[in-house]
XYZ file of C-alpha atoms in Angstrom:
87
model
C -15.291 -5.234 4.920
C -14.449 -6.712 1.550
C -11.213 -5.153 0.307
C -9.876 -4.922 -3.230
C -6.095 -4.940 -3.005
C -2.874 -4.681 -4.988
C 0.176 -6.724 -3.943
C 3.283 -4.730 -3.043
C 6.802 -5.156 -1.701
C 7.767 -2.858 1.158
C 11.105 -1.753 2.565
C 11.540 -0.010 5.924
C 14.771 1.506 7.225
C 15.350 4.060 10.017
C 11.727 5.238 9.925
C 11.609 5.604 6.135
C 9.087 3.285 4.500
C 8.626 2.755 0.770
C 6.612 0.325 -1.308
C 6.990 -0.709 -4.918
C 3.985 -0.879 -7.262
C 4.089 -2.791 -10.553
C 3.487 -0.920 -13.820
C 0.192 -2.750 -14.423
C -1.158 -1.780 -10.978
C -0.089 1.865 -10.677
C -3.263 3.242 -12.320
C -5.394 1.939 -9.415
C -3.131 3.341 -6.671
C -3.541 6.835 -5.175
C -2.037 8.901 -2.392
C -3.948 8.437 0.860
C -4.577 4.716 0.347
C -3.899 2.286 3.202
C -1.098 -0.271 2.977
C -1.313 -3.376 5.192
C 1.826 -5.336 6.112
C 2.608 -7.903 8.797
C 0.234 -6.499 11.427
C 1.078 -2.878 10.621
C -0.694 -0.205 8.594
C 0.716 2.733 6.665
C -0.636 5.347 4.260
C 0.728 6.322 0.843
C 1.862 9.946 1.116
C 3.578 10.261 -2.271
C 3.797 8.311 -5.515
C 7.277 8.745 -6.909
C 9.255 7.855 -9.986
C 9.379 4.557 -11.820
C 12.429 2.419 -11.013
C 13.506 -1.123 -11.893
C 11.197 -2.699 -9.275
C 8.189 -0.514 -10.199
C 6.888 2.817 -9.005
C 8.238 3.911 -5.627
C 5.642 5.141 -3.119
C 6.596 6.847 0.145
C 4.604 5.685 3.157
C 3.862 7.073 6.596
C 2.801 5.063 9.637
C 1.750 6.017 13.162
C 3.363 2.738 14.238
C 7.082 2.032 14.363
C 7.785 -0.502 11.633
C 10.999 -2.492 12.198
C 13.679 -2.291 9.506
C 13.372 -4.955 6.829
C 11.561 -6.193 3.733
C 7.850 -7.025 3.808
C 5.119 -8.238 1.496
C 1.946 -6.214 1.768
C -1.311 -5.141 0.191
C -2.529 -1.715 -0.884
C -6.266 -1.361 -0.219
C -7.642 0.187 -3.415
C -11.314 -0.198 -2.449
C -13.157 -1.237 0.696
C -16.836 -2.229 0.749
C -19.181 -3.370 3.459
C -21.013 -6.572 2.424
C -24.352 -5.031 3.428
C -23.873 -2.224 0.894
C -24.084 -4.812 -1.935
C -27.499 -5.941 -0.678
C -28.887 -2.432 -0.225
C -27.765 -1.031 -3.598
């Protein structure tokens, strides 16, 4: 897969996971998108209000993500290389 991504900062604490999306990137981010961070994956379940660090998005993961700060990527589009050849 070739992924188009948006950089994000993520904070996890006691099972609550949020990421922050910059103003210039928020238009390409939607609920249901996958967020990849340090070997873990999560899904955006809600896009919240704008704060100092950007828009706050609530995440959900089937994995237990240890408390802490992470850098991650939101997958905004995923394409298979073969689809470029066939289209």
